Structures are given as structure tokens and as C-alpha cells.
Coordinates of N, CA and C in Angstrom, one line a residue:
Chain Q
E1 N -8.0 12.1 -14.1 CA -6.8 11.5 -13.8 C -6.9 10.0 -13.8
P2 N -6.0 9.3 -14.5 CA -6.1 7.8 -14.5 C -6.0 7.2 -13.2
E3 N -6.7 6.1 -13.0 CA -6.7 5.4 -11.7 C -6.8 3.9 -11.9
V4 N -6.4 3.2 -10.9 CA -6.5 1.7 -10.9 C -7.9 1.4 -10.4
T5 N -8.6 0.5 -11.1 CA -9.9 0.1 -10.7 C -10.0 -1.4 -10.4
Q6 N -10.7 -1.7 -9.4 CA -10.9 -3.1 -8.9 C -12.3 -3.5 -8.9
T7 N -12.6 -4.7 -9.3 CA -13.9 -5.2 -9.1 C -13.8 -6.7 -8.6
P8 N -14.8 -7.1 -7.9 CA -15.9 -6.3 -7.3 C -15.4 -5.5 -6.1
S9 N -16.2 -4.7 -5.5 CA -15.7 -3.9 -4.3 C -15.9 -4.8 -3.1
H10 N -16.8 -5.7 -3.1 CA -17.0 -6.7 -2.0 C -17.4 -8.0 -2.6
Q11 N -16.7 -9.1 -2.1 CA -17.0 -10.4 -2.5 C -17.2 -11.3 -1.3
V12 N -18.3 -12.0 -1.3 CA -18.5 -13.0 -0.2 C -18.5 -14.4 -0.8
T13 N -17.7 -15.2 -0.2 CA -17.6 -16.6 -0.8 C -17.6 -17.6 0.3
Q14 N -17.9 -18.8 0.0 CA -17.9 -19.9 0.9 C -16.5 -20.5 1.0
M15 N -16.1 -21.0 2.1 CA -14.8 -21.6 2.3 C -14.7 -22.7 1.3
G16 N -13.5 -22.8 0.7 CA -13.2 -23.8 -0.3 C -13.5 -23.4 -1.7
Q17 N -14.3 -22.3 -1.9 CA -14.6 -21.9 -3.2 C -13.4 -21.1 -3.8
E18 N -13.4 -21.0 -5.1 CA -12.4 -20.2 -5.8 C -13.0 -18.8 -6.1
V19 N -12.1 -17.8 -5.9 CA -12.5 -16.5 -6.3 C -11.5 -15.8 -7.2
I20 N -11.9 -14.9 -8.0 CA -11.0 -14.2 -8.9 C -11.3 -12.7 -8.6
L21 N -10.3 -12.0 -8.2 CA -10.3 -10.6 -8.0 C -9.7 -9.9 -9.2
R22 N -10.4 -8.9 -9.7 CA -10.0 -8.2 -10.9 C -9.5 -6.8 -10.7
C23 N -8.6 -6.5 -11.6 CA -7.9 -5.1 -11.5 C -7.7 -4.7 -12.9
V24 N -7.9 -3.4 -13.1 CA -7.4 -2.7 -14.3 C -6.4 -1.7 -13.9
P25 N -5.1 -2.0 -14.2 CA -4.1 -1.0 -13.8 C -4.1 0.2 -14.8
I26 N -3.3 1.2 -14.4 CA -3.2 2.3 -15.3 C -2.5 1.9 -16.6
S27 N -3.0 2.4 -17.7 CA -2.7 1.8 -19.0 C -1.2 1.8 -19.3
N28 N -0.5 2.8 -19.0 CA 1.0 2.8 -19.4 C 1.9 2.3 -18.4
H29 N 1.3 1.7 -17.3 CA 2.1 1.1 -16.3 C 2.6 -0.3 -16.6
L30 N 3.8 -0.6 -16.1 CA 4.4 -1.9 -16.5 C 4.5 -2.9 -15.3
Y31 N 4.4 -2.3 -14.1 CA 4.6 -3.2 -12.9 C 3.2 -3.2 -12.2
F32 N 2.9 -4.4 -11.8 CA 1.6 -4.6 -11.1 C 1.8 -5.4 -9.8
Y33 N 1.0 -5.1 -8.9 CA 1.1 -5.6 -7.5 C -0.2 -6.0 -6.9
W34 N -0.2 -7.0 -6.0 CA -1.3 -7.3 -5.2 C -0.8 -7.2 -3.7
Y35 N -1.6 -6.5 -2.9 CA -1.4 -6.4 -1.5 C -2.7 -6.9 -0.8
R36 N -2.6 -7.2 0.4 CA -3.8 -7.5 1.2 C -3.6 -6.8 2.6
Q37 N -4.8 -6.6 3.2 CA -4.8 -6.0 4.5 C -5.9 -6.7 5.3
I38 N -5.5 -7.6 6.2 CA -6.4 -8.2 7.2 C -6.9 -7.1 8.1
L39 N -8.1 -7.1 8.5 CA -8.7 -6.1 9.3 C -7.9 -5.8 10.6
G40 N -7.5 -4.6 10.7 CA -6.7 -4.2 11.9 C -5.2 -4.4 11.8
Q41 N -4.8 -4.9 10.6 CA -3.4 -5.2 10.5 C -2.8 -4.4 9.3
K42 N -1.5 -4.5 9.1 CA -0.9 -3.7 8.1 C -1.1 -4.2 6.7
V43 N -0.8 -3.4 5.7 CA -0.8 -3.7 4.3 C 0.3 -4.7 4.0
E44 N 0.0 -5.8 3.5 CA 1.1 -6.8 3.3 C 1.2 -7.1 1.8
F45 N 2.5 -7.2 1.3 CA 2.8 -7.5 0.0 C 2.5 -9.0 -0.3
L46 N 1.8 -9.2 -1.5 CA 1.6 -10.6 -2.0 C 2.5 -10.9 -3.1
V47 N 2.4 -10.1 -4.2 CA 3.1 -10.4 -5.4 C 3.3 -9.2 -6.3
S48 N 4.4 -9.2 -7.0 CA 4.6 -8.2 -8.1 C 4.8 -8.9 -9.4
F49 N 4.4 -8.2 -10.5 CA 4.3 -8.9 -11.8 C 4.8 -7.9 -12.8
Y50 N 5.7 -8.4 -13.7 CA 6.3 -7.6 -14.7 C 6.6 -8.4 -15.9
N51 N 6.3 -7.9 -17.1 CA 6.6 -8.6 -18.3 C 6.0 -10.0 -18.4
N52 N 4.8 -10.0 -17.9 CA 4.0 -11.3 -18.0 C 4.5 -12.4 -17.1
E53 N 5.3 -12.0 -16.1 CA 5.6 -13.1 -15.1 C 5.8 -12.5 -13.7
I54 N 5.7 -13.3 -12.7 CA 5.9 -12.9 -11.4 C 7.4 -12.5 -11.2
S55 N 7.6 -11.3 -10.6 CA 9.0 -10.9 -10.4 C 9.3 -11.1 -8.9
E56 N 8.4 -11.0 -8.0 CA 8.6 -11.3 -6.6 C 7.3 -11.7 -5.9
K57 N 7.5 -12.5 -5.0 CA 6.3 -12.9 -4.2 C 6.7 -13.1 -2.8
S58 N 5.7 -13.0 -1.9 CA 5.9 -13.1 -0.5 C 5.6 -14.6 -0.1
E59 N 5.9 -14.9 1.2 CA 5.6 -16.2 1.7 C 4.1 -16.4 1.8
I60 N 3.3 -15.3 1.8 CA 1.9 -15.5 1.9 C 1.4 -16.1 0.6
F61 N 2.0 -15.7 -0.5 CA 1.6 -16.1 -1.8 C 2.0 -17.5 -2.1
D62 N 1.2 -18.5 -1.6 CA 1.5 -19.9 -1.7 C 0.7 -20.4 -2.9
D63 N 0.7 -21.8 -3.0 CA 0.1 -22.4 -4.2 C -1.3 -22.2 -4.4
Q64 N -2.0 -21.7 -3.4 CA -3.5 -21.4 -3.7 C -3.7 -20.1 -4.4
F65 N -2.7 -19.3 -4.5 CA -2.8 -18.0 -5.2 C -2.1 -18.1 -6.6
S66 N -2.7 -17.4 -7.5 CA -2.1 -17.2 -8.8 C -2.5 -15.9 -9.4
V67 N -1.7 -15.3 -10.3 CA -2.0 -14.1 -10.9 C -1.9 -14.3 -12.4
E68 N -2.6 -13.4 -13.1 CA -2.7 -13.5 -14.5 C -3.0 -12.2 -15.2
R69 N -2.4 -12.0 -16.3 CA -2.8 -10.8 -17.1 C -3.4 -11.4 -18.4
P70 N -4.6 -11.6 -18.4 CA -5.2 -12.4 -19.5 C -5.3 -11.6 -20.8
D71 N -5.3 -10.3 -20.7 CA -5.4 -9.5 -21.9 C -4.5 -8.2 -21.6
G72 N -4.7 -7.2 -22.5 CA -3.8 -6.1 -22.3 C -4.2 -5.1 -21.2
S73 N -5.3 -5.4 -20.5 CA -5.8 -4.4 -19.5 C -6.0 -5.0 -18.2
N74 N -6.4 -6.3 -18.0 CA -6.8 -6.8 -16.7 C -5.6 -7.5 -16.1
F75 N -5.7 -7.5 -14.7 CA -4.7 -8.2 -13.9 C -5.5 -8.8 -12.8
T76 N -5.4 -10.1 -12.8 CA -6.3 -10.8 -11.8 C -5.5 -11.6 -10.8
L77 N -6.2 -11.7 -9.6 CA -5.7 -12.6 -8.5 C -6.7 -13.7 -8.3
K78 N -6.2 -14.9 -8.4 CA -7.1 -16.0 -8.2 C -6.7 -16.7 -6.9
I79 N -7.7 -17.0 -6.1 CA -7.5 -17.8 -4.9 C -8.3 -19.1 -5.1
R80 N -7.5 -20.1 -5.1 CA -8.1 -21.4 -5.6 C -9.1 -22.0 -4.6
S81 N -8.8 -22.1 -3.4 CA -9.6 -22.8 -2.4 C -9.6 -21.9 -1.2
T82 N -10.5 -21.0 -1.1 CA -10.4 -20.0 0.0 C -10.6 -20.6 1.4
K83 N -9.9 -19.9 2.3 CA -9.9 -20.3 3.7 C -10.4 -19.1 4.5
L84 N -10.9 -19.3 5.7 CA -11.4 -18.2 6.5 C -10.4 -17.1 6.6
E85 N -9.2 -17.5 6.8 CA -8.1 -16.5 7.0 C -7.7 -15.7 5.8
D86 N -8.4 -16.0 4.6 CA -8.1 -15.2 3.5 C -9.0 -14.0 3.5
S87 N -9.9 -13.9 4.4 CA -10.8 -12.7 4.5 C -9.9 -11.5 4.8
A88 N -10.0 -10.5 3.9 CA -9.1 -9.3 4.0 C -9.6 -8.4 2.9
M89 N -8.9 -7.2 2.9 CA -9.1 -6.2 1.8 C -7.9 -6.5 0.9
Y90 N -8.2 -6.6 -0.4 CA -7.1 -6.9 -1.3 C -7.0 -5.7 -2.2
F91 N -5.7 -5.2 -2.3 CA -5.4 -4.0 -3.1 C -4.6 -4.4 -4.3
C92 N -5.0 -3.9 -5.4 CA -4.1 -3.9 -6.6 C -3.4 -2.6 -6.7
A93 N -2.2 -2.6 -7.2 CA -1.5 -1.4 -7.5 C -0.7 -1.5 -8.8
S94 N -0.4 -0.4 -9.3 CA 0.5 -0.4 -10.5 C 1.5 0.7 -10.5
S95 N 2.6 0.6 -11.1 CA 3.6 1.6 -11.2 C 4.2 1.6 -12.6
E96 N 4.7 2.8 -12.9 CA 5.2 3.0 -14.3 C 6.5 2.2 -14.5
R97 N 7.3 2.1 -13.5 CA 8.5 1.4 -13.6 C 8.8 0.8 -12.2
G98 N 9.8 -0.1 -12.1 CA 10.1 -0.8 -10.9 C 11.3 -0.2 -10.1
Q99 N 11.9 0.8 -10.7 CA 13.1 1.3 -10.0 C 12.6 2.0 -8.7
G100 N 13.6 2.2 -7.8 CA 13.2 2.8 -6.5 C 12.8 4.3 -6.8
G101 N 11.9 4.7 -5.9 CA 11.4 6.1 -6.0 C 10.1 6.2 -6.8
T102 N 9.7 5.1 -7.3 CA 8.5 5.1 -8.2 C 7.3 5.0 -7.3
E103 N 6.3 5.9 -7.7 CA 5.0 5.8 -6.9 C 4.2 4.7 -7.4
A104 N 3.6 4.0 -6.5 CA 2.6 3.0 -6.8 C 1.2 3.6 -6.6
F105 N 0.4 3.3 -7.6 CA -1.0 3.8 -7.5 C -1.9 2.6 -7.1
F106 N -2.7 2.9 -6.1 CA -3.6 1.8 -5.6 C -5.0 1.9 -6.1
G107 N -5.6 0.7 -6.2 CA -7.0 0.7 -6.4 C -7.8 0.9 -5.1
Q108 N -9.1 0.9 -5.2 CA -9.9 1.1 -4.0 C -10.1 -0.1 -3.1
G109 N -9.6 -1.2 -3.7 CA -9.7 -2.5 -2.9 C -10.9 -3.3 -3.1
T110 N -10.7 -4.6 -2.9 CA -11.8 -5.6 -2.9 C -11.9 -6.2 -1.5
R111 N -13.0 -6.1 -0.9 CA -13.1 -6.7 0.5 C -13.6 -8.1 0.3
L112 N -12.8 -9.1 0.6 CA -13.1 -10.5 0.5 C -13.5 -11.0 1.8
T113 N -14.7 -11.6 1.9 CA -15.2 -12.2 3.1 C -15.4 -13.7 2.8
V114 N -14.7 -14.5 3.5 CA -14.9 -16.0 3.4 C -15.7 -16.5 4.6
V115 N -16.8 -17.2 4.3 CA -17.7 -17.6 5.3 C -17.7 -19.2 5.4
Chain A
A1 N 16.8 -8.0 7.0 CA 15.4 -8.0 6.6 C 14.9 -6.5 6.6
Q2 N 13.9 -6.4 5.7 CA 13.4 -5.0 5.5 C 12.2 -4.9 6.5
R3 N 12.2 -3.7 7.1 CA 11.1 -3.6 8.1 C 10.8 -2.1 8.3
V4 N 9.5 -1.8 8.4 CA 9.1 -0.4 8.6 C 8.3 -0.4 9.9
T5 N 8.7 0.5 10.8 CA 8.0 0.6 12.1 C 7.4 1.9 12.3
Q6 N 6.1 1.9 12.6 CA 5.4 3.1 13.0 C 4.9 2.8 14.5
P7 N 5.6 3.4 15.4 CA 5.3 3.1 16.8 C 3.9 3.5 17.3
E8 N 3.3 4.5 16.7 CA 2.0 5.0 17.2 C 0.9 4.5 16.4
K9 N 0.0 3.7 17.0 CA -1.1 3.2 16.2 C -2.2 4.4 16.1
L10 N -2.3 5.1 17.2 CA -3.3 6.2 17.2 C -2.6 7.5 17.7
L11 N -3.0 8.6 17.1 CA -2.4 9.9 17.4 C -3.5 10.9 17.3
S12 N -3.7 11.7 18.4 CA -4.7 12.8 18.4 C -4.0 14.1 18.7
V13 N -4.3 15.1 17.9 CA -3.8 16.4 18.1 C -4.9 17.4 17.9
F14 N -4.8 18.6 18.5 CA -5.7 19.6 18.3 C -5.4 20.4 17.0
K15 N -6.5 20.9 16.5 CA -6.3 21.7 15.2 C -5.4 22.9 15.5
G16 N -4.5 23.0 14.6 CA -3.5 24.1 14.8 C -2.2 23.7 15.5
A17 N -2.2 22.5 16.1 CA -1.1 22.1 16.8 C -0.1 21.4 15.8
P18 N 1.2 21.3 16.1 CA 2.1 20.6 15.3 C 1.8 19.1 15.4
V19 N 2.1 18.4 14.3 CA 2.0 16.9 14.3 C 3.2 16.3 13.8
E20 N 3.6 15.1 14.4 CA 4.7 14.4 13.9 C 4.3 12.9 13.9
L21 N 4.3 12.2 12.8 CA 4.1 10.8 12.8 C 5.4 10.1 12.5
K22 N 5.7 9.2 13.4 CA 7.0 8.6 13.4 C 7.1 7.4 12.5
C23 N 8.3 7.3 11.9 CA 8.5 6.1 11.0 C 10.0 5.8 11.1
N24 N 10.3 4.5 11.5 CA 11.7 4.1 11.4 C 11.8 2.9 10.5
Y25 N 12.9 2.7 10.0 CA 13.0 1.6 9.0 C 14.4 0.8 9.2
S26 N 14.4 -0.4 8.7 CA 15.7 -1.1 8.6 C 15.7 -1.7 7.2
Y27 N 16.8 -1.5 6.6 CA 17.0 -2.0 5.2 C 18.5 -2.0 4.9
S28 N 18.9 -3.2 4.4 CA 20.3 -3.3 4.1 C 20.6 -2.9 2.7
G29 N 20.5 -1.6 2.5 CA 20.8 -1.0 1.1 C 20.3 0.5 1.1
S30 N 20.0 1.0 0.0 CA 19.6 2.4 -0.1 C 18.1 2.3 -0.4
P31 N 17.2 2.5 0.6 CA 15.8 2.4 0.3 C 15.2 3.8 -0.2
E32 N 14.1 3.7 -0.8 CA 13.3 4.8 -1.1 C 12.1 4.8 -0.1
L33 N 11.8 5.9 0.5 CA 10.8 6.0 1.5 C 9.6 6.9 1.1
F34 N 8.4 6.4 1.4 CA 7.2 7.1 1.0 C 6.3 7.2 2.3
W35 N 5.4 8.2 2.1 CA 4.2 8.2 3.0 C 3.0 8.1 2.2
Y36 N 2.1 7.2 2.5 CA 0.8 7.0 1.9 C -0.2 7.4 2.9
V37 N -1.3 7.9 2.4 CA -2.4 8.4 3.3 C -3.7 7.7 2.8
Q38 N -4.6 7.3 3.7 CA -5.9 6.8 3.4 C -6.9 7.5 4.1
Y39 N -7.6 8.4 3.4 CA -8.8 9.1 4.0 C -9.9 8.1 4.1
S40 N -10.9 8.5 5.0 CA -12.0 7.6 5.2 C -12.7 7.2 3.9
R41 N -12.8 5.9 3.7 CA -13.5 5.3 2.6 C -12.8 5.6 1.2
Q42 N -11.6 6.0 1.3 CA -10.9 6.3 0.0 C -9.7 5.3 -0.1
R43 N -9.1 5.3 -1.3 CA -8.0 4.4 -1.5 C -6.7 5.0 -0.9
L44 N -5.7 4.1 -0.8 CA -4.4 4.5 -0.4 C -3.9 5.5 -1.5
Q45 N -3.3 6.6 -1.1 CA -2.7 7.5 -2.1 C -1.4 8.0 -1.6
L46 N -0.5 8.3 -2.5 CA 0.8 8.8 -2.1 C 0.7 10.2 -1.6
L47 N 1.3 10.4 -0.5 CA 1.3 11.7 0.1 C 2.7 12.4 -0.3
L48 N 3.7 11.7 0.0 CA 5.0 12.3 -0.5 C 6.1 11.2 -0.4
R49 N 7.2 11.4 -1.1 CA 8.3 10.5 -1.1 C 9.6 11.3 -0.9
H50 N 10.5 10.6 -0.3 CA 11.7 11.4 0.1 C 12.5 11.9 -1.0
I51 N 12.4 11.2 -2.2 CA 13.3 11.5 -3.3 C 12.9 12.8 -3.9
S52 N 11.7 13.2 -3.7 CA 11.2 14.5 -4.4 C 11.4 15.7 -3.5
R53 N 11.6 15.4 -2.2 CA 11.8 16.5 -1.2 C 10.8 17.6 -1.3
E54 N 9.6 17.3 -1.5 CA 8.6 18.3 -1.6 C 7.6 18.4 -0.4
S55 N 6.9 19.4 -0.3 CA 5.9 19.6 0.8 C 4.5 19.4 0.2
I56 N 3.7 18.5 0.7 CA 2.4 18.2 0.1 C 1.4 18.5 1.3
K57 N 0.4 19.3 1.0 CA -0.6 19.6 2.0 C 0.0 20.1 3.3
G58 N 1.2 20.7 3.2 CA 1.8 21.2 4.4 C 2.7 20.2 5.1
F59 N 2.7 19.0 4.6 CA 3.5 17.9 5.2 C 4.9 17.8 4.6
T60 N 5.8 17.5 5.5 CA 7.2 17.3 5.0 C 7.7 16.1 5.7
A61 N 8.7 15.5 5.1 CA 9.4 14.3 5.8 C 10.8 14.3 5.3
D62 N 11.7 14.2 6.2 CA 13.1 14.2 5.9 C 13.7 12.8 6.2
L63 N 14.4 12.3 5.3 CA 15.1 11.0 5.5 C 16.3 11.2 6.3
N64 N 16.4 10.6 7.5 CA 17.6 10.7 8.3 C 18.2 9.3 8.3
K65 N 19.3 9.2 7.5 CA 19.9 7.8 7.4 C 20.6 7.4 8.7
G66 N 21.1 8.4 9.4 CA 21.8 8.1 10.7 C 20.9 7.4 11.7
E67 N 19.7 8.0 11.8 CA 18.7 7.5 12.7 C 17.7 6.5 12.0
T68 N 17.9 6.3 10.8 CA 17.0 5.4 9.9 C 15.5 5.8 10.2
S69 N 15.3 7.1 10.0 CA 13.9 7.5 10.3 C 13.4 8.3 9.1
F70 N 12.1 8.4 9.0 CA 11.4 9.2 8.0 C 10.1 9.7 8.6
H71 N 10.3 10.6 9.5 CA 9.1 11.1 10.3 C 8.4 12.1 9.4
L72 N 7.1 12.1 9.5 CA 6.2 13.0 8.8 C 5.8 14.1 9.7
K73 N 5.9 15.3 9.2 CA 5.6 16.5 10.1 C 4.7 17.5 9.4
K74 N 4.0 18.2 10.2 CA 3.2 19.3 9.8 C 3.1 20.3 10.9
P75 N 3.4 21.6 10.6 CA 3.4 22.5 11.7 C 2.1 22.9 12.3
F76 N 1.0 22.8 11.5 CA -0.3 23.2 12.0 C -1.3 22.2 11.4
A77 N -1.8 21.3 12.3 CA -2.7 20.3 11.8 C -4.1 20.9 11.5
Q78 N -4.7 20.3 10.5 CA -6.1 20.7 10.1 C -7.0 19.5 10.2
E79 N -8.3 19.8 10.4 CA -9.2 18.7 10.6 C -9.2 17.7 9.4
E80 N -9.0 18.3 8.2 CA -9.0 17.4 7.0 C -7.8 16.5 6.9
D81 N -6.9 16.7 7.9 CA -5.7 15.8 7.9 C -6.0 14.5 8.6
S82 N -7.2 14.4 9.2 CA -7.5 13.1 9.9 C -7.6 12.0 8.9
A83 N -6.8 11.0 9.1 CA -6.7 9.9 8.2 C -5.8 8.8 8.7
M84 N -5.6 7.8 8.0 CA -4.7 6.7 8.3 C -3.4 7.0 7.5
Y85 N -2.3 7.0 8.1 CA -1.0 7.3 7.4 C -0.1 6.1 7.5
Y86 N 0.4 5.7 6.3 CA 1.3 4.6 6.2 C 2.7 5.0 5.7
C87 N 3.7 4.6 6.4 CA 5.0 4.8 5.9 C 5.4 3.5 5.1
A88 N 6.1 3.7 4.0 CA 6.4 2.6 3.2 C 7.8 2.7 2.6
L89 N 8.4 1.6 2.4 CA 9.8 1.5 1.9 C 9.8 0.7 0.6
S90 N 10.6 1.1 -0.3 CA 10.8 0.4 -1.5 C 12.3 0.2 -1.7
G91 N 12.7 -1.0 -2.0 CA 14.1 -1.3 -2.2 C 14.6 -0.9 -3.5
A92 N 15.8 -1.1 -3.8 CA 16.4 -0.7 -5.1 C 15.7 -1.2 -6.3
S93 N 15.2 -2.5 -6.2 CA 14.5 -3.0 -7.3 C 13.1 -2.5 -7.5
G94 N 12.6 -2.0 -6.4 CA 11.2 -1.5 -6.4 C 10.2 -2.5 -6.7
N95 N 10.5 -3.8 -6.5 CA 9.5 -4.8 -6.8 C 8.4 -4.9 -5.8
Q96 N 8.6 -4.3 -4.6 CA 7.6 -4.4 -3.6 C 7.8 -3.2 -2.7
F97 N 6.7 -2.9 -2.0 CA 6.7 -1.8 -1.0 C 6.4 -2.5 0.3
Y98 N 7.2 -2.1 1.3 CA 7.0 -2.6 2.6 C 6.3 -1.5 3.4
F99 N 5.2 -1.9 4.0 CA 4.4 -0.9 4.7 C 4.5 -1.1 6.2
G100 N 4.5 0.0 6.9 CA 4.3 0.0 8.3 C 2.9 -0.3 8.7
T101 N 2.6 -0.4 10.0 CA 1.3 -0.8 10.5 C 0.3 0.3 10.4
G102 N 0.8 1.5 10.2 CA -0.1 2.7 10.0 C -0.3 3.4 11.3
T103 N -0.6 4.7 11.2 CA -0.9 5.5 12.3 C -2.2 6.3 12.0
S104 N -3.2 6.1 12.8 CA -4.5 6.8 12.6 C -4.4 8.1 13.3
L105 N -4.4 9.2 12.5 CA -4.4 10.6 13.0 C -5.7 11.2 13.1
T106 N -6.1 11.7 14.3 CA -7.3 12.4 14.5 C -7.0 13.8 14.9
V107 N -7.5 14.8 14.1 CA -7.3 16.2 14.5 C -8.6 16.7 15.1
I108 N -8.5 17.1 16.3 CA -9.6 17.5 17.1 C -9.9 19.0 16.9
P109 N -11.1 19.3 16.5 CA -11.4 20.7 16.2 C -11.4 21.6 17.5

């Protein structure tokens, strides 16, 4: 069964450093998402991406964040200058289409620890 | 504003007992509602969605627009049902999913 894969599974970085979280969505999916989950809190939407551009983003997704689909398979989340409060589990997801009722398939997550 | 509320953070039931995980939502439109489940050390995965009206692993959920609820139910809980359950809402555009805070279900043998 096809699945969304994320690398690395765990990333430790120093405050102020840049990190890139990688995701390979399911191949025939057109909509891509990043979510994060701070320990003990709910899963929060960061950004959705369609047709090579951001279609929606939350207030969390400020200028330190960016997303890119550098080739036909990868979907990356870059955090430019990490802060302690960026420590969280980051989930990538993809869906076949963006209409309501569409299932989103999630990756296993990348645990980011900023020290 | 879109919002999903799961009032119970923790829920424990005995094996064989009925279980109900509550979910209420607020949305100014026609939402699509989902239940996602996360078993220990596994990824979030779809359990069921209201649009398909199906029963998965014995779980059902009915969208009650009058009460703006989408409670998840199972008549007889099993130990393997122990997991984190998230109620989620998707708007008409489907560009994002709004998640509740999750309910951790423990089924006691």
C-alpha cells in the first residue's frame, strides 16, 4: 500500500539553525500538507500546497517557514532560524484532491528538537 | 471560526464495554468530518469519515447537524482499540483539516 514517507524521523538542531524536513507524498496525490504537534497538544495545520503554490496557511506559518516541491516527488518544509518553541512532531500529509470528504494520508512524522 | 472539540482527554473502559468518544464541531458551512486514529508508535491513519457512512473495526460515527456532533461509538471495546483518537473537520475547499485535541482511549482487559 502506498504511503507518505518522511525523513529524518528525528532531528536535533541548535537554536538559530536552519532545518529542512523532507516528505515524499503518495505519487498520484495533488494536495500536500504540513502539520505539527507540540508535545501534549493537538495536531495543528501549518500549510497546504497545490499546483506548486501555497493554497492556505495558518498564522503559525510565518516568514521563518517555507515549503517547496523541488522535484516531482519531494515536498519539503524549511524552518529558517529555529526557535526552542519549534520543537514538535511535524507531520506531512497528502491527498488525492482537495474537495471535502477526501482522506489525507499522513507520514510517520519527524520529531524536531531544538536545543 | 472552525473548531473541533473533544471534551475527554482520557477515557478508560473495560474490554467488552461500549465506548463513545465525543466530538463537537463548529463550522459556518457544510463540513466533512473524520475520525483519525494513532496507535502506539504508528502514524495517524483514517478510521472513518461521515461521508462514507461505514463501520470500520466495529466503530461507527453519525453526523448530527442539529447537535453539531460526530461522536465515535463501538458497542464492545477490544484491547487493540487502545489508541489516540482525533476528530477532524475539513471545510468545503478541503485545504486543511482541523483537528481536535484528541482522546486517549485505554481498554482495560
